[in-house]
CSV table of C-alpha atoms in Angstrom, one decimal:
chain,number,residue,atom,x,y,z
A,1,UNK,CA,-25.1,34.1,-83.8
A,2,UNK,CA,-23.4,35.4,-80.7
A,3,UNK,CA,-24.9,38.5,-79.2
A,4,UNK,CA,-22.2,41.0,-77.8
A,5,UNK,CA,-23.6,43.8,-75.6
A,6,UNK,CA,-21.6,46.5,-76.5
A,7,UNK,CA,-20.4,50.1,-76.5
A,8,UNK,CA,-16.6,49.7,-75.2
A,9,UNK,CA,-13.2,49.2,-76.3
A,10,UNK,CA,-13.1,45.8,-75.7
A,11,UNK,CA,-16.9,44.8,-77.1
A,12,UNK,CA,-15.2,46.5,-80.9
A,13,UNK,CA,-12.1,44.6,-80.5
A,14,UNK,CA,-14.1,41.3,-79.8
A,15,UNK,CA,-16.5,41.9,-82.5
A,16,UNK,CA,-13.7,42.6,-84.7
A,17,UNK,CA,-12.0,39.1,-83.4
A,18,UNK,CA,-15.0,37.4,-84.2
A,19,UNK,CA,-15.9,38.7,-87.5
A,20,UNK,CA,-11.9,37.7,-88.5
A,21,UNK,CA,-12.8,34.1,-87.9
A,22,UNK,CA,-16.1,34.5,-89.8
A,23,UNK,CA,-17.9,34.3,-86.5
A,24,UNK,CA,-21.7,35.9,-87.3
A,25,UNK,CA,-21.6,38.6,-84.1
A,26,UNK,CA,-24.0,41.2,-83.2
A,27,UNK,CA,-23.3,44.2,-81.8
A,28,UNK,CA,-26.1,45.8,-79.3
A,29,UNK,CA,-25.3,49.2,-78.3
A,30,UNK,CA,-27.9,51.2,-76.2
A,31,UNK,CA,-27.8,54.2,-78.4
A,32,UNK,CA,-27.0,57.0,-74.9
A,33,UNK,CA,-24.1,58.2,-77.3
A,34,UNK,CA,-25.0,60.5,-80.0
A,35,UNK,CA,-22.1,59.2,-82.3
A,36,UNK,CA,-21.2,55.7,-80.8
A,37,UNK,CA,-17.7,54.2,-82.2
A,38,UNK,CA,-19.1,51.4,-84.3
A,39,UNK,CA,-17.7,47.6,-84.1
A,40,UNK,CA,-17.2,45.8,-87.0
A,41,UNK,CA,-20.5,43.9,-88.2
A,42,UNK,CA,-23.8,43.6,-87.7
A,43,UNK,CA,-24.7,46.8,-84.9
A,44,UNK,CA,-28.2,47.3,-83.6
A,45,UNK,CA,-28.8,50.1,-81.5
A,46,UNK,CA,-31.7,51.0,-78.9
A,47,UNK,CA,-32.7,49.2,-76.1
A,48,UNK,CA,-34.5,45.4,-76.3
A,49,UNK,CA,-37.7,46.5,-73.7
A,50,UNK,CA,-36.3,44.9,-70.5
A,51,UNK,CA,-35.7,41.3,-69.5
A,52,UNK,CA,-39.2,40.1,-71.5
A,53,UNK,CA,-37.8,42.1,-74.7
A,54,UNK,CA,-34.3,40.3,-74.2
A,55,UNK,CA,-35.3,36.9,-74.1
A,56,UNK,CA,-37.7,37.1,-76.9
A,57,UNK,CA,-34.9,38.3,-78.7
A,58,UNK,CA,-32.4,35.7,-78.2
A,59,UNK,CA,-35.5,33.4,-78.9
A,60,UNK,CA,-36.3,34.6,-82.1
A,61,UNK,CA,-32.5,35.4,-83.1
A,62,UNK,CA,-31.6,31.6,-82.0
A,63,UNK,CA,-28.5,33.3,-80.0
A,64,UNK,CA,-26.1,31.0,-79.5
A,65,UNK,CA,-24.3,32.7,-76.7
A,66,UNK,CA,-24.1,35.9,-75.1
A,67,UNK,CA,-21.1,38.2,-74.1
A,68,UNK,CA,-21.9,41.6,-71.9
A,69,UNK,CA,-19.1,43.6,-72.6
A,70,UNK,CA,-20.7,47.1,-71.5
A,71,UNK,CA,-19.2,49.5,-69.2
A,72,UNK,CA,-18.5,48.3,-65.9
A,73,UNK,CA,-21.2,50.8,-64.9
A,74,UNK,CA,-24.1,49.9,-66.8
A,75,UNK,CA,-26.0,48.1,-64.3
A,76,UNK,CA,-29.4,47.5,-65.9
A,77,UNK,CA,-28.2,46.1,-68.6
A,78,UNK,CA,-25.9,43.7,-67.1
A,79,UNK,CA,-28.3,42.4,-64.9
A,80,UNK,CA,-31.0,42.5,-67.6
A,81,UNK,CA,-28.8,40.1,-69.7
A,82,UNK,CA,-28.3,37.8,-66.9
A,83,UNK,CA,-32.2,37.2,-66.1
A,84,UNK,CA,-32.6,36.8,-69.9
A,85,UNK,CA,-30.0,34.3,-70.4
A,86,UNK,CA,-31.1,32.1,-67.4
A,87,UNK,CA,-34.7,32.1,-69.3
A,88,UNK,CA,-33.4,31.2,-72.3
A,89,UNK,CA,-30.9,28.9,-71.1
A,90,UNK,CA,-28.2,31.0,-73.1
A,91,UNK,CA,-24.7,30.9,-72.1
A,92,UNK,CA,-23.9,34.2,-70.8
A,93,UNK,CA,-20.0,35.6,-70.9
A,94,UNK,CA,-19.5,38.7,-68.5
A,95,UNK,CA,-16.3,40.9,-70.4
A,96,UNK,CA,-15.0,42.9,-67.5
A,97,UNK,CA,-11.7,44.5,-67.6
A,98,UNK,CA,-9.8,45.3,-64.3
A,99,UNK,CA,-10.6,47.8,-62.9
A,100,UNK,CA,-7.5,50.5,-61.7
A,101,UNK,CA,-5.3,50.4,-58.2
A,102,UNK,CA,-3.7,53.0,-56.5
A,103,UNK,CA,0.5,52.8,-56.9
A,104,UNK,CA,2.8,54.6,-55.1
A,105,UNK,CA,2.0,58.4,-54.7
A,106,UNK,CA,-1.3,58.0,-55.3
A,107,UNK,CA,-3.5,59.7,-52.9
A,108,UNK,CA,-7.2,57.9,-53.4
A,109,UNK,CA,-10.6,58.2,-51.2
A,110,UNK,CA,-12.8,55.6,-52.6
A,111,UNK,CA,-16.4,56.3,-52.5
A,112,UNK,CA,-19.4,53.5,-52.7
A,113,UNK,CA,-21.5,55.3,-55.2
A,114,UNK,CA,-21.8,58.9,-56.4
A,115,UNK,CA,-24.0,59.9,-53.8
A,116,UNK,CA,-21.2,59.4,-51.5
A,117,UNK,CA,-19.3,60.7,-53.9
A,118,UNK,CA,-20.7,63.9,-53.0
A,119,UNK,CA,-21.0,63.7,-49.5
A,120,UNK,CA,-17.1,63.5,-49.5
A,121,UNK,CA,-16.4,66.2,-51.8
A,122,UNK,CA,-16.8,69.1,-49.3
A,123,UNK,CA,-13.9,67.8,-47.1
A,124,UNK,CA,-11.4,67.0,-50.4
A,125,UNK,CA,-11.6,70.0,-52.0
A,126,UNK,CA,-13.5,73.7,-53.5
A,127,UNK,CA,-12.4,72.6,-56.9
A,128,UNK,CA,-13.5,69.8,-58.3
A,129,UNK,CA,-12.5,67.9,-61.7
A,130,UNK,CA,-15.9,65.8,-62.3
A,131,UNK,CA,-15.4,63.0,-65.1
A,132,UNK,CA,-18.3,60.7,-64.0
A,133,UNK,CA,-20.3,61.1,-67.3
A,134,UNK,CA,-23.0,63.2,-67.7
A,135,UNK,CA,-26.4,60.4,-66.4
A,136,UNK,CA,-24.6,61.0,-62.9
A,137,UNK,CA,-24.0,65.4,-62.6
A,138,UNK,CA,-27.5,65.5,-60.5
A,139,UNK,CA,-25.8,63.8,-57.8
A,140,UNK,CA,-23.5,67.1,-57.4
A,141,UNK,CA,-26.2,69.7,-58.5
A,142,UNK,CA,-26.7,70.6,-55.1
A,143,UNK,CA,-23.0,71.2,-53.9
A,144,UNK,CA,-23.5,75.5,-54.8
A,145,UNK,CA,-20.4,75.9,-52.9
A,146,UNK,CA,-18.2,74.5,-55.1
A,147,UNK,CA,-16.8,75.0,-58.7
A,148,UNK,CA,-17.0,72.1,-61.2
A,149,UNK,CA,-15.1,71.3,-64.3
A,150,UNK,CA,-17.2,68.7,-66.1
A,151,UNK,CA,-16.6,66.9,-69.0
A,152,UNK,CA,-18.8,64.9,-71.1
A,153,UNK,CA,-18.9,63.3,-74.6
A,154,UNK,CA,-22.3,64.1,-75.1
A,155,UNK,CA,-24.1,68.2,-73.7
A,156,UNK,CA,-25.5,66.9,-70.6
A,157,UNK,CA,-29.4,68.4,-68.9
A,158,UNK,CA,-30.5,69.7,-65.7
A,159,UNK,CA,-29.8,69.3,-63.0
A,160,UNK,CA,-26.0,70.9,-63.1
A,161,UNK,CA,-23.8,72.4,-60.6
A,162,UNK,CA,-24.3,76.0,-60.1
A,163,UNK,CA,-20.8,77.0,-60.8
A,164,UNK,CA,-19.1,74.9,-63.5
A,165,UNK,CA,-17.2,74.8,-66.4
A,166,UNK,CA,-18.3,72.2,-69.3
A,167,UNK,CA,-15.8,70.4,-71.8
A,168,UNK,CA,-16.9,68.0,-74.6
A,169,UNK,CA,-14.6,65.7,-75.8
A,170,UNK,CA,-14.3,61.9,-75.9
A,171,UNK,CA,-11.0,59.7,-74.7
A,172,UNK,CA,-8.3,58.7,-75.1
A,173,UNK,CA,-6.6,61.5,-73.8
A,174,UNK,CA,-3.0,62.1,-73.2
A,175,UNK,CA,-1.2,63.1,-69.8
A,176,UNK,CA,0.0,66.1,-70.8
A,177,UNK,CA,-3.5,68.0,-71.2
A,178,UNK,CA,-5.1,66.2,-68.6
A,179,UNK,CA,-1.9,67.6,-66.6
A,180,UNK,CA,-3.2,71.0,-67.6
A,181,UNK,CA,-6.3,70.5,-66.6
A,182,UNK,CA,-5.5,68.9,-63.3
A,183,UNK,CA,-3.6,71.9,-61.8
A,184,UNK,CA,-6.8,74.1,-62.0
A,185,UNK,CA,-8.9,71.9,-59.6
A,186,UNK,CA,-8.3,71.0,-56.4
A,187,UNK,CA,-9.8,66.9,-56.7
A,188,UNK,CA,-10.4,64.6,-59.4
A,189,UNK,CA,-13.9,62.1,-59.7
A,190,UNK,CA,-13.7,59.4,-61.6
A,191,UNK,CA,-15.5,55.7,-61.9
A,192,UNK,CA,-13.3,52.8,-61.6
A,193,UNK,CA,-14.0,52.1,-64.8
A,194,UNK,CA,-10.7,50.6,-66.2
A,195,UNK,CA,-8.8,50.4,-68.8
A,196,UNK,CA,-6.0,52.6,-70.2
A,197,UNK,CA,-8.4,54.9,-72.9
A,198,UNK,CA,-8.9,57.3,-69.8
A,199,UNK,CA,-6.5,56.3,-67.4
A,200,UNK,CA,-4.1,59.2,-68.6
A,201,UNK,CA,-5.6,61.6,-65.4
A,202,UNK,CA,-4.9,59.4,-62.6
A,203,UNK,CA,-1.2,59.3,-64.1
A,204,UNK,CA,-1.6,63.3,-64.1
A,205,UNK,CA,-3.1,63.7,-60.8
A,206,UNK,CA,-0.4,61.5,-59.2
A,207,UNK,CA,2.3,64.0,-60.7
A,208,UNK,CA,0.6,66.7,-59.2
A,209,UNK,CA,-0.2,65.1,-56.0
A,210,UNK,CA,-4.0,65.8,-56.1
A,211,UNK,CA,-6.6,63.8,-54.4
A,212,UNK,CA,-8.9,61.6,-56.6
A,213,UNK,CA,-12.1,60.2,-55.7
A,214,UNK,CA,-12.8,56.8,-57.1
A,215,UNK,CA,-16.3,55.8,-57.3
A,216,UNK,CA,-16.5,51.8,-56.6
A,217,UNK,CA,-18.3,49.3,-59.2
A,218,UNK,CA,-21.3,48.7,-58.7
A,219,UNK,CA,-22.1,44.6,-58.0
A,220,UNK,CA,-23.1,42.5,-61.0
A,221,UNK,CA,-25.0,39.2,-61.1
A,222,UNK,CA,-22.6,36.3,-60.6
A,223,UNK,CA,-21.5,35.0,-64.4
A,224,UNK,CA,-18.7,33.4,-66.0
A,225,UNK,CA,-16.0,36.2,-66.0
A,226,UNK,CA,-13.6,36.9,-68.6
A,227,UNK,CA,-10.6,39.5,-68.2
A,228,UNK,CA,-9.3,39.9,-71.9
A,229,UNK,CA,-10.5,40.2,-74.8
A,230,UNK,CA,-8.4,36.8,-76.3
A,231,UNK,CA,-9.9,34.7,-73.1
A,232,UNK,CA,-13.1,36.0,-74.4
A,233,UNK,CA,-12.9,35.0,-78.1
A,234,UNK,CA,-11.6,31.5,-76.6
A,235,UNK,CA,-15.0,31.1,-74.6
A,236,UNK,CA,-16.9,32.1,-78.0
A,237,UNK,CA,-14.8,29.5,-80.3
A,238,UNK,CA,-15.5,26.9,-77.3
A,239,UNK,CA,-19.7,26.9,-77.7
């Protein structure tokens, strides 16, 4: 059994791989989505209980191999996999797609984490497109001096920004509306998460010339690294 830890583009379209070449693949997802995008096969959702509850579980599953394709943001996770796989003597496959550079026209501040995210907004701009995902919108609930336009998949809780404007929708979205959405704010927040499903805004914001604020990966554990989805299912055939 291979153990993919999922919940992004590429994680479905590995699992899908797999399952094509009658590969037996698990999908983990951790469930922070009401209405996750399945993969194809077997899906559990909900967390394992930490390091302990991962290694007992590739123990007991006889997990031949692990691949942790989660968002290039999802820190505990990654590094919970890591620990568990050294334990269990597991290989461990890290699924990491590039993450985005700047082209010509693009006007980008890079930030080390959302926290500094915020510190910088102040000097970028009073209007402020905020597509960080909603586990991050404390880090600019205290910033009552500026307007936010958020936008979530999922209704986020408090703390929020006192003045904002909240859209729920889920990618991919196309240039034209996030054009439209663009020239109402003044500065665009992202992650560096990758990837074209929401890479449409950076294309808009270049076209409009408007600053965007790039929030910086955060450091994994060091692991084998994979860049496609095909070099992936390669590594899986090869165990």
């Amino acid at each position: 059994m291979i153990l993919i830890l999922g919940g992004t583009g590429e994680a479905r379209k590995l699992a899908e791989e797999l399952v094509t070449r009658e590969v037996r693949v698990v999908s983990s997802l951790a469930g922070r989505v009401a209405r996750p995008r399945l993969p194809i096969g077997e899906v559990r959702l909900g967390g394992f209980g930490g390091v302990d509850g991962l290694a007992a579980w590739l123990r007991e599953n006889d997990v031949k191999a692990v691949v942790d394709a989660t968002h290039p943001f999802a820190e505990r996770i990654g590094a919970n996999a890591a620990e568990a796989a050294g334990r269990t003597g597991t290989p461990l496959l890290r699924l990491a797609r590039p993450g985005w550079q700047p082209g010509p026209g693009d006007v980008w501040h890079w930030a080390d984490d959302l926290a500094d995210a915020a510190r910088q907004l102040p000097g970028l701009g009073e209007r402020v497109f905020l597509t960080t995902g909603r586990q991050g919108l404390p880090a600019f609930a205290h910033l009552h001096d500026l307007w936010f336009l958020i936008r979530c998949v999922d209704p986020p809780g408090p703390p929020l920004p006192r003045h904002h404007e909240l859209i729920l929708a889920r990618g991919p979205y196309e240039t034209d509306a996030e054009r439209a959405l663009l020239s109402r704010v003044d500065v665009l927040v992202t992650k560096d998460s990758g990837g074209t499903l929401t890479s449409a805004k950076l294309t808009a914001a270049r076209e409009l010339g408007k600053p965007v604020l790039v929030v910086r990966r955060p450091p994994r554990p060091a692991a084998e690294t994979a860049g496609t989805v095909a070099e992936a299912v390669e590594w899986v055939l090869n165990r």
